PDB file of C-alpha atoms in Angstrom:
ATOM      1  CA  UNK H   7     -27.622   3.514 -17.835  1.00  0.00           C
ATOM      2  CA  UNK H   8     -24.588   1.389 -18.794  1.00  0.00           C
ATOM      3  CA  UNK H   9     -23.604   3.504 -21.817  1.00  0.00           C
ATOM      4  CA  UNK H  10     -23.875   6.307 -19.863  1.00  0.00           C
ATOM      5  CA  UNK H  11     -21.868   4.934 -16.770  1.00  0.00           C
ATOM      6  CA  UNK H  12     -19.169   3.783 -19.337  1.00  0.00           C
ATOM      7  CA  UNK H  13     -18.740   7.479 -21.142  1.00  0.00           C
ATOM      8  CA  UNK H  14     -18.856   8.571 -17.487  1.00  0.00           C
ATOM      9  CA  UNK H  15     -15.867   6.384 -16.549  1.00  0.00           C
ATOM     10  CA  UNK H  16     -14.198   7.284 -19.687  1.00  0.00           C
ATOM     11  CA  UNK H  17     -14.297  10.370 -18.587  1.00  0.00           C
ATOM     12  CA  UNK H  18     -12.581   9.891 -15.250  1.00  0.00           C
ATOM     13  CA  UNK H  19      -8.948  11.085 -14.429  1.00  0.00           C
ATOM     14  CA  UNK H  20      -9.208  11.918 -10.412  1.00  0.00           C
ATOM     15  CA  UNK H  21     -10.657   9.275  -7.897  1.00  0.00           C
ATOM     16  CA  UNK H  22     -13.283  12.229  -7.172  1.00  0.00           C
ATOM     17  CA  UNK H  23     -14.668  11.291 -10.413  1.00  0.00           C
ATOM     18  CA  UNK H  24     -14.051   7.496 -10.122  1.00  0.00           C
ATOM     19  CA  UNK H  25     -16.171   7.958  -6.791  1.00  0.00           C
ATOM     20  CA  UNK H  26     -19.118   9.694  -7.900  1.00  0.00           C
ATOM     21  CA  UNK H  27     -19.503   7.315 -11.300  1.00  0.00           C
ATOM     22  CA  UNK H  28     -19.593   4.442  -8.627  1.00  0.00           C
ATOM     23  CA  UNK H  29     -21.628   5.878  -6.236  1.00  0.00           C
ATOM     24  CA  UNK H  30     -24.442   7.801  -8.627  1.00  0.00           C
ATOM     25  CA  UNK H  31     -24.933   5.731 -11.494  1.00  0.00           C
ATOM     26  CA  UNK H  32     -23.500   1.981 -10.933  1.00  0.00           C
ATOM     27  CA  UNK H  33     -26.317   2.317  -8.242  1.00  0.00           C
ATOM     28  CA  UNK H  34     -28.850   2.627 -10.425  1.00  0.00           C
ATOM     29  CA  UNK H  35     -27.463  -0.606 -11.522  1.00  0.00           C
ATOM     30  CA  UNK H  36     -26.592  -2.393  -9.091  1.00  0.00           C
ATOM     31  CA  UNK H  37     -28.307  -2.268  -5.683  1.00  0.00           C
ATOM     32  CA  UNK H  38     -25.213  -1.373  -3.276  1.00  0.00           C
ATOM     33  CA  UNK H  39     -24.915   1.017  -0.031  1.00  0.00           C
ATOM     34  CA  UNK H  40     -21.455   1.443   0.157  1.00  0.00           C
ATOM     35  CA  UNK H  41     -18.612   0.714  -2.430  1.00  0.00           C
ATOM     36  CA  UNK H  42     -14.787  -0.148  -1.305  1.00  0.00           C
ATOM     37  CA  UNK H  43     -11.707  -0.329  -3.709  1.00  0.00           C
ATOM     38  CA  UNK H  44      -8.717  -2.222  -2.827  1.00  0.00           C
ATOM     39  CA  UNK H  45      -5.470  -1.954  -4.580  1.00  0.00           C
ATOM     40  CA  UNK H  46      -2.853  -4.357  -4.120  1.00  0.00           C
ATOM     41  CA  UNK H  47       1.119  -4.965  -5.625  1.00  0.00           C
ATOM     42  CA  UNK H  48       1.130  -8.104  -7.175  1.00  0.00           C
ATOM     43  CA  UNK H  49       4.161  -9.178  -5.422  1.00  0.00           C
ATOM     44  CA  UNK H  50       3.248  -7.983  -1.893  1.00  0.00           C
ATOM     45  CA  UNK H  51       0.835  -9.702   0.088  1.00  0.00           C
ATOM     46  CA  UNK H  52      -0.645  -6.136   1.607  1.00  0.00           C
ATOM     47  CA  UNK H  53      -2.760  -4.204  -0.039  1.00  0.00           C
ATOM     48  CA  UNK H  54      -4.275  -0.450   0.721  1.00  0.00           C
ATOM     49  CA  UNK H  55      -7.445   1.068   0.338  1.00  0.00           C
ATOM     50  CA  UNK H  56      -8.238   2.716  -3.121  1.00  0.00           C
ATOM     51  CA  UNK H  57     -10.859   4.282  -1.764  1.00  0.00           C
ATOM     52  CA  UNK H  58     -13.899   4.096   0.402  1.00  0.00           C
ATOM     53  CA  UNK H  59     -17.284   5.085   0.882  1.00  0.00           C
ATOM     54  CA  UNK H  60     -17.816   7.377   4.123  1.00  0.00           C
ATOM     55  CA  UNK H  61     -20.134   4.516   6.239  1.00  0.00           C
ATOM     56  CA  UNK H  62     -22.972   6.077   7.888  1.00  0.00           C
ATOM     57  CA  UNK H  63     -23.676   5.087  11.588  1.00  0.00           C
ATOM     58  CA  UNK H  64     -22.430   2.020  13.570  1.00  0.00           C
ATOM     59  CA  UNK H  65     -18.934   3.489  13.730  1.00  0.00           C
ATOM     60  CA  UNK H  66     -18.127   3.682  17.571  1.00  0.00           C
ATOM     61  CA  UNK H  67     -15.283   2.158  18.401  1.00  0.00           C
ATOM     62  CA  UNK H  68     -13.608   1.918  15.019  1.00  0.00           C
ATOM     63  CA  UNK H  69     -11.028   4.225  13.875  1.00  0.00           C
ATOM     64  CA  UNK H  70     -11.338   7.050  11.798  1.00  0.00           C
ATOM     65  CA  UNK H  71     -12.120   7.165   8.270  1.00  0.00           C
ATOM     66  CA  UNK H  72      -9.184   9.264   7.292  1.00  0.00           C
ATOM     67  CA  UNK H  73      -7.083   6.538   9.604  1.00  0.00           C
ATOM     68  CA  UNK H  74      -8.604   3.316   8.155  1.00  0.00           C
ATOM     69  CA  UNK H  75      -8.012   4.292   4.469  1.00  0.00           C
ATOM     70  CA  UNK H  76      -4.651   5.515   5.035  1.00  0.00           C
ATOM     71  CA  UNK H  77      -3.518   2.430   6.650  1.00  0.00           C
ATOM     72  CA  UNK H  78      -1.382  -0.870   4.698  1.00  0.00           C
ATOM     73  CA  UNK H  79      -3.189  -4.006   5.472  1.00  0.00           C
ATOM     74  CA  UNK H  80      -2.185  -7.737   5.994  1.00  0.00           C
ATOM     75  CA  UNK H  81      -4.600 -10.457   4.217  1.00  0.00           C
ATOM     76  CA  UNK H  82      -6.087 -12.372   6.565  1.00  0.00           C
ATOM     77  CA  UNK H  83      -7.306 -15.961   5.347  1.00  0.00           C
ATOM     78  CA  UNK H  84     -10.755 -15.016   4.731  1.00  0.00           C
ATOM     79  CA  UNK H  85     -10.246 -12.123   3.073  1.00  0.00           C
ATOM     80  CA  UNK H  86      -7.771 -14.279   0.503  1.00  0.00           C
ATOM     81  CA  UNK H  87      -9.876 -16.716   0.061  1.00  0.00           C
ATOM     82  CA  UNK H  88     -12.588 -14.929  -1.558  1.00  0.00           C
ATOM     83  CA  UNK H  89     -10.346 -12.599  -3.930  1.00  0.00           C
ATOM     84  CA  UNK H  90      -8.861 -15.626  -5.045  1.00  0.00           C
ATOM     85  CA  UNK H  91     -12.270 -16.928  -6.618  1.00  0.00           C
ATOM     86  CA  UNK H  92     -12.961 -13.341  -7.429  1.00  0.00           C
ATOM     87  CA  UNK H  93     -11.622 -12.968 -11.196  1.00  0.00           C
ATOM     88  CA  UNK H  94     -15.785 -13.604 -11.841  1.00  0.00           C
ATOM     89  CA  UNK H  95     -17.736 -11.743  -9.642  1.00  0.00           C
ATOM     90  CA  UNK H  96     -19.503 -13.459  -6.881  1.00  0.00           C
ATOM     91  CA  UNK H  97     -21.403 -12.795  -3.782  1.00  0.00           C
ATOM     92  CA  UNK H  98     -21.121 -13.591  -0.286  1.00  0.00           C
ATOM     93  CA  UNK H  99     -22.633 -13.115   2.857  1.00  0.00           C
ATOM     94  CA  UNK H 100     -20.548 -10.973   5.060  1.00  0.00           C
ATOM     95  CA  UNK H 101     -21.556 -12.979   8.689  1.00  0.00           C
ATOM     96  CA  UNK H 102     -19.595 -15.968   6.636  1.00  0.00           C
ATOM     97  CA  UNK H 103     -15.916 -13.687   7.350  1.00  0.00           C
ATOM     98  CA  UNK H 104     -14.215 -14.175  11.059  1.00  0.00           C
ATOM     99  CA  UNK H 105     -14.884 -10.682  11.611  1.00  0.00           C
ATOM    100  CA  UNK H 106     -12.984 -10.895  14.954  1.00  0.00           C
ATOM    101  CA  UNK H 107      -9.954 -11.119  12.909  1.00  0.00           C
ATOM    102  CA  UNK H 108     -10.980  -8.899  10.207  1.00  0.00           C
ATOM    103  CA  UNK H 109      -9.569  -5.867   9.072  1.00  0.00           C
ATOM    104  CA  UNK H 110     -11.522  -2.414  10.935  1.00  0.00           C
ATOM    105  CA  UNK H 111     -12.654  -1.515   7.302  1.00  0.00           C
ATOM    106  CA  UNK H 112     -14.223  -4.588   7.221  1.00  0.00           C
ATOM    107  CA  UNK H 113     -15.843  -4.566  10.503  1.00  0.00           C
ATOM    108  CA  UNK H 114     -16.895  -0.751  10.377  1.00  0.00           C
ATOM    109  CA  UNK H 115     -19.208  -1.541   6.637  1.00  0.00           C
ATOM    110  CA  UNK H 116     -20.610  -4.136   9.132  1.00  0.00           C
ATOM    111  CA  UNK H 117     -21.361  -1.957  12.049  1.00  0.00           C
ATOM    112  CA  UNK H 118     -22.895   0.483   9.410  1.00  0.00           C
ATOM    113  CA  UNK H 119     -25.079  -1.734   7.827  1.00  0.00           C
ATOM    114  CA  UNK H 120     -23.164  -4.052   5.587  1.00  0.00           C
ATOM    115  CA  UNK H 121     -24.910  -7.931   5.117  1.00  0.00           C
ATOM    116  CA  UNK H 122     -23.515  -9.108   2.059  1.00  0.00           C
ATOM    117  CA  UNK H 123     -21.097  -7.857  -0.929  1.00  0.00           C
ATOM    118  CA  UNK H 124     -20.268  -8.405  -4.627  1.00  0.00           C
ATOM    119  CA  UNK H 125     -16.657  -9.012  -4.865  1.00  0.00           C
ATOM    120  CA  UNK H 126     -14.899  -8.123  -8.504  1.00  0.00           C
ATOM    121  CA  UNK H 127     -11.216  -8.428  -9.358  1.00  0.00           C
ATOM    122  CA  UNK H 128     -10.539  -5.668 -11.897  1.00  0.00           C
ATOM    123  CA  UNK H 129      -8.711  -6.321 -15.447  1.00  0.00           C
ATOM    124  CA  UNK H 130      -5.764  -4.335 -15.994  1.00  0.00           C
ATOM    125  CA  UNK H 131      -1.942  -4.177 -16.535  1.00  0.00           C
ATOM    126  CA  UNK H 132       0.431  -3.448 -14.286  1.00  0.00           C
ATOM    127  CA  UNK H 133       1.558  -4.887 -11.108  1.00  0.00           C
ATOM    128  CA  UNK H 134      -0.752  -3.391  -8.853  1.00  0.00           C
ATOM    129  CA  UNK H 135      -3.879  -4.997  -8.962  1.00  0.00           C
ATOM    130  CA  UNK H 136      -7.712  -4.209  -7.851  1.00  0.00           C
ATOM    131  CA  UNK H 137     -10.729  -5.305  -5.988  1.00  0.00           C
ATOM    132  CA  UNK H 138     -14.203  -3.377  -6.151  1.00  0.00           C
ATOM    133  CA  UNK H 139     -16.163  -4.750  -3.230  1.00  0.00           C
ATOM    134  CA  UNK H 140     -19.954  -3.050  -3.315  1.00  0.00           C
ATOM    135  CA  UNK H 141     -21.906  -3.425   0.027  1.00  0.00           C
ATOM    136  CA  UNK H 142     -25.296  -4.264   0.408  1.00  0.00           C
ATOM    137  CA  UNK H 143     -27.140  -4.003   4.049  1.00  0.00           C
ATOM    138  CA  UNK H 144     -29.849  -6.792   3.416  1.00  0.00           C
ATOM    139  CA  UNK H 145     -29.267 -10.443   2.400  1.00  0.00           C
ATOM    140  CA  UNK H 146     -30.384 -11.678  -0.940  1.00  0.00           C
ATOM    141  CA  UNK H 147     -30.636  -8.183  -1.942  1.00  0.00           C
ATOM    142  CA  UNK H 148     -27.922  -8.907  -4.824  1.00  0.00           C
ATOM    143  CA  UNK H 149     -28.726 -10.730  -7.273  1.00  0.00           C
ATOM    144  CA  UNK H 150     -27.219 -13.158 -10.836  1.00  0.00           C
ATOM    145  CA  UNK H 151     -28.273  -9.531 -12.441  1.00  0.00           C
ATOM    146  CA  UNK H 152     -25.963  -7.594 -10.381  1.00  0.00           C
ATOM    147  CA  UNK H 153     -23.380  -9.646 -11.021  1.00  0.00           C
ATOM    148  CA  UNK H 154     -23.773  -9.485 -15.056  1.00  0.00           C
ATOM    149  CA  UNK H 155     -23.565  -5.496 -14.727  1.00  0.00           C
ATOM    150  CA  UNK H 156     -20.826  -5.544 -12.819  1.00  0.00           C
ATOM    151  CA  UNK H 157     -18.799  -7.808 -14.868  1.00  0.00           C
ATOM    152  CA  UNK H 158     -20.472  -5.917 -17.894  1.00  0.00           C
ATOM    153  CA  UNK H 159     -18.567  -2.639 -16.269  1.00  0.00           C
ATOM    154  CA  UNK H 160     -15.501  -3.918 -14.524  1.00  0.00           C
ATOM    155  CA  UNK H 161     -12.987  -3.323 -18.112  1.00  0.00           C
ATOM    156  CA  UNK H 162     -13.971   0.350 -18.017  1.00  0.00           C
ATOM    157  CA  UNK H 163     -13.154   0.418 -14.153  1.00  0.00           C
ATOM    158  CA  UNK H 164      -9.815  -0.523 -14.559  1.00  0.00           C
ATOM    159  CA  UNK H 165      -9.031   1.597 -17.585  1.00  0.00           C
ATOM    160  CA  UNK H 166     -10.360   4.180 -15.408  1.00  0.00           C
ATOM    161  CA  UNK H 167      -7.850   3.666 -12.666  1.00  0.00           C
ATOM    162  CA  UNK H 168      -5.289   3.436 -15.700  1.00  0.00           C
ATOM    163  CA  UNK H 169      -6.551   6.942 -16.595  1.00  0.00           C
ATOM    164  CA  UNK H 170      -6.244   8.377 -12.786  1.00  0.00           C
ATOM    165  CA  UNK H 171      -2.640   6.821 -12.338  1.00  0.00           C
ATOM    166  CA  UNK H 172      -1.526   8.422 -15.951  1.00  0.00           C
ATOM    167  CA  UNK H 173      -3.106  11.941 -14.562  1.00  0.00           C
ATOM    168  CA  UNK H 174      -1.800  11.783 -11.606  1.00  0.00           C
ATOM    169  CA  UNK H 175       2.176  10.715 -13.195  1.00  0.00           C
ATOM    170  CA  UNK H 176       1.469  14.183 -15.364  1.00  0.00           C
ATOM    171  CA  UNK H 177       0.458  15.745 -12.112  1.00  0.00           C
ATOM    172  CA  UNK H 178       3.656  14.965 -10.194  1.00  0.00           C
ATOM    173  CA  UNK H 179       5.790  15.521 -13.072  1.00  0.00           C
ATOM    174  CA  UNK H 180       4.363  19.202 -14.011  1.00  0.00           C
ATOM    175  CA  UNK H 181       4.985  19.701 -10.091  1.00  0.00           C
ATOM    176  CA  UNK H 182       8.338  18.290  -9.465  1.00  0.00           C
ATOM    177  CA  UNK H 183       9.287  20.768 -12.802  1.00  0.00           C
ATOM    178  CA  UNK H 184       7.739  23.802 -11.132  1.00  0.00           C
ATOM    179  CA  UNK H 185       9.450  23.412  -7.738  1.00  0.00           C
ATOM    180  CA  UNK H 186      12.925  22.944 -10.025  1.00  0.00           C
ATOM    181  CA  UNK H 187      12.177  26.101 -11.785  1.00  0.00           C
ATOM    182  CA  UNK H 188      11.576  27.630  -8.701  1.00  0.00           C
ATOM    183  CA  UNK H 189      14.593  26.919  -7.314  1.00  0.00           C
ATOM    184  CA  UNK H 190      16.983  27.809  -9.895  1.00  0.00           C
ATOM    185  CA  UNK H 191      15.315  31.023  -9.685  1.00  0.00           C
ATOM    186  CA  UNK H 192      16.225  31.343  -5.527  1.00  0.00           C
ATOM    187  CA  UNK H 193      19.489  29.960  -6.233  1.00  0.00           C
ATOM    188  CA  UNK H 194      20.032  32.415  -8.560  1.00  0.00           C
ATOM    189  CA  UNK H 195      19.173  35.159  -6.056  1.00  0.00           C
ATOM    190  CA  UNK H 196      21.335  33.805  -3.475  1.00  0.00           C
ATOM    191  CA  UNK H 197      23.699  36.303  -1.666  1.00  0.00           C
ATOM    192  CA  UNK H 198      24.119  34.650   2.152  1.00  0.00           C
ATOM    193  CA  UNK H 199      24.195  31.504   3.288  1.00  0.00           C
ATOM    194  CA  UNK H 200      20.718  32.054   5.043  1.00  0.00           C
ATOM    195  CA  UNK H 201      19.464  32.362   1.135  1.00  0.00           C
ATOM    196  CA  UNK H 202      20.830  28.940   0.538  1.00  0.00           C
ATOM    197  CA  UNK H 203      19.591  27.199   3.402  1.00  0.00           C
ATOM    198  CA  UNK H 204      16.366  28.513   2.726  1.00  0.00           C
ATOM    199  CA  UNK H 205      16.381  27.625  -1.104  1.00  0.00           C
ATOM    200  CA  UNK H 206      17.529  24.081  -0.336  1.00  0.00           C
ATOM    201  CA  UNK H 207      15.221  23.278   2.403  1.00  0.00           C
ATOM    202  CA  UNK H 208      12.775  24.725   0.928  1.00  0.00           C
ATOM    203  CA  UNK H 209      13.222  22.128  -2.439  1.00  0.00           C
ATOM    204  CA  UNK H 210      14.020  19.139  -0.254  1.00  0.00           C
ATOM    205  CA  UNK H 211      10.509  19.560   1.591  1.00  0.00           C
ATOM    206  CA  UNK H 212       8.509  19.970  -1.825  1.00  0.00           C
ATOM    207  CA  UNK H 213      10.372  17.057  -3.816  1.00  0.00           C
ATOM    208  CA  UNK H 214      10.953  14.603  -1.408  1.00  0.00           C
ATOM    209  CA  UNK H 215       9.157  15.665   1.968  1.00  0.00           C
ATOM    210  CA  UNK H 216      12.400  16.038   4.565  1.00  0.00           C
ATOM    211  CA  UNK H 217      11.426  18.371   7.131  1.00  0.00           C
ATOM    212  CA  UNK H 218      15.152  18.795   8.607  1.00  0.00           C
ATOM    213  CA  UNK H 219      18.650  18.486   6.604  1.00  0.00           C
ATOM    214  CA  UNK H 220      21.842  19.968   7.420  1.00  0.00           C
ATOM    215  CA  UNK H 221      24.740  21.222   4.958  1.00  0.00           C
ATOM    216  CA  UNK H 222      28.306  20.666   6.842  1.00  0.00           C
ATOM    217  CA  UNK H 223      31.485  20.959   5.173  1.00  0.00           C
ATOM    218  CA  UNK H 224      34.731  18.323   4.959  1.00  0.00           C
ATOM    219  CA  UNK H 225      37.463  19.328   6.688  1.00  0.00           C
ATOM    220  CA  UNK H 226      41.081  18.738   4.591  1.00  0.00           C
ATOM    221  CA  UNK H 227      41.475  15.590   6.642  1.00  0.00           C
ATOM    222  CA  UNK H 228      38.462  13.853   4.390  1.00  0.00           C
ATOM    223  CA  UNK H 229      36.885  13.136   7.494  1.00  0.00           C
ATOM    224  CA  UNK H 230      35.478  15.983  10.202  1.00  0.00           C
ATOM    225  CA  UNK H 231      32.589  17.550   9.115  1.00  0.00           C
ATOM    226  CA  UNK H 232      32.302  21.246  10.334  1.00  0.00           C
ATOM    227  CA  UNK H 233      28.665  22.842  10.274  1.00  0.00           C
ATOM    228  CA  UNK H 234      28.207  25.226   7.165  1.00  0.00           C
TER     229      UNK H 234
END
């Protein structure tokens, strides 16, 4: 099962992938309910979510999924305290965390479930660093075992992130150079000022993301701008 989870992982170049190597066959492994990645700038003290596993039930009163992963979080003192002894994997009850202060994707693996984790800081270069965090929803249910297989499999975790950041860099790039084409093309076709407008919004929204921009003119006193 480990060869075959690290060819798997090898393999990987979209967090889909990442996902379903995690949740299919480290679980054969390791015996986990829900798996969490966090990925943090080494000179920041907040860090996002990665990813996250969908948690089943408990969830009332806790934001939404889509909401909790999207959102930049704050280390609290708990949660610092045990990724700083987390460069070996280790375990830890879950009721030991202040979860009044915790962060909601903290508290929602507990409403679904969650009793314990395995905490692993991945290996890799960079400046943005990860955490894999696997969920179990009984005590003592993870064991010295678990712990060997994850360290066994944490290298080819973070060359897979490696891989999904390189694929995604190609990604962007073979977009941004498609939207340029593109718009040398409409430029080229340009023949009213409604033309341009369009062309140039049109670029600015697919490059960069502004929904509204303007083109004004200088007047010969350097200063008054007229609209265009």
């Amino acid at each position: 099962i480990i060869l075959l989870l690290k060819c798997e992982l090898a393999k990987v170049k979209t967090q889909a992938q990442l996902m379903v190597a995690i949740d299919k066959t480290l679980k054969k492994l390791v015996n986990f309910s829900q798996a969490t990645l966090l990925s943090c700038q080494e000179d920041e003290s907040t860090y996002r979510i990665f990813f996250m596993d969908k948690a089943s039930g408990g969830s009332t009163g806790y934001s939404s999924y889509n909401e909790i992963i999207s959102c930049s979080y704050s280390f609290c003192d708990d949660l610092s305290g045990f990724i700083s002894k987390a460069d070996k994997a280790q375990i830890f009850d879950i009721r030991t965390f202040n979860l009044a202060v915790a962060p909601q994707w903290l508290k929602l693996n507990y409403a679904s479930g969650a009793r314990e984790l395995i905490v692993k800081n991945l290996p890799g270069a960079g400046d943005t660093k990860h955490t894999l965090i696997l969920f179990a929803d009984k005590l003592n249910s993870l064991t010295d075992t678990h712990i060997q297989y994850v360290e066994t499999i944490a290298g080819q975790i973070g060359k897979a992130i490696n891989n999904i950041a390189a694929h995604e860099a190609v990604l962007y790039k073979e977009h941004n150079k498609a939207c340029l084409l593109k718009f040398a093309t409409d430029l080229a076709a340009v023949k009213k000022k409604g033309d341009l407008e369009v062309a140039i919004f049109n670029i600015l929204d697919q490059l960069i993301g502004i929904k509204l921009s303007m083109i004004r003119l200088i007047e010969d006193d350097g200063i008054t701008l007229v609209p265009y």
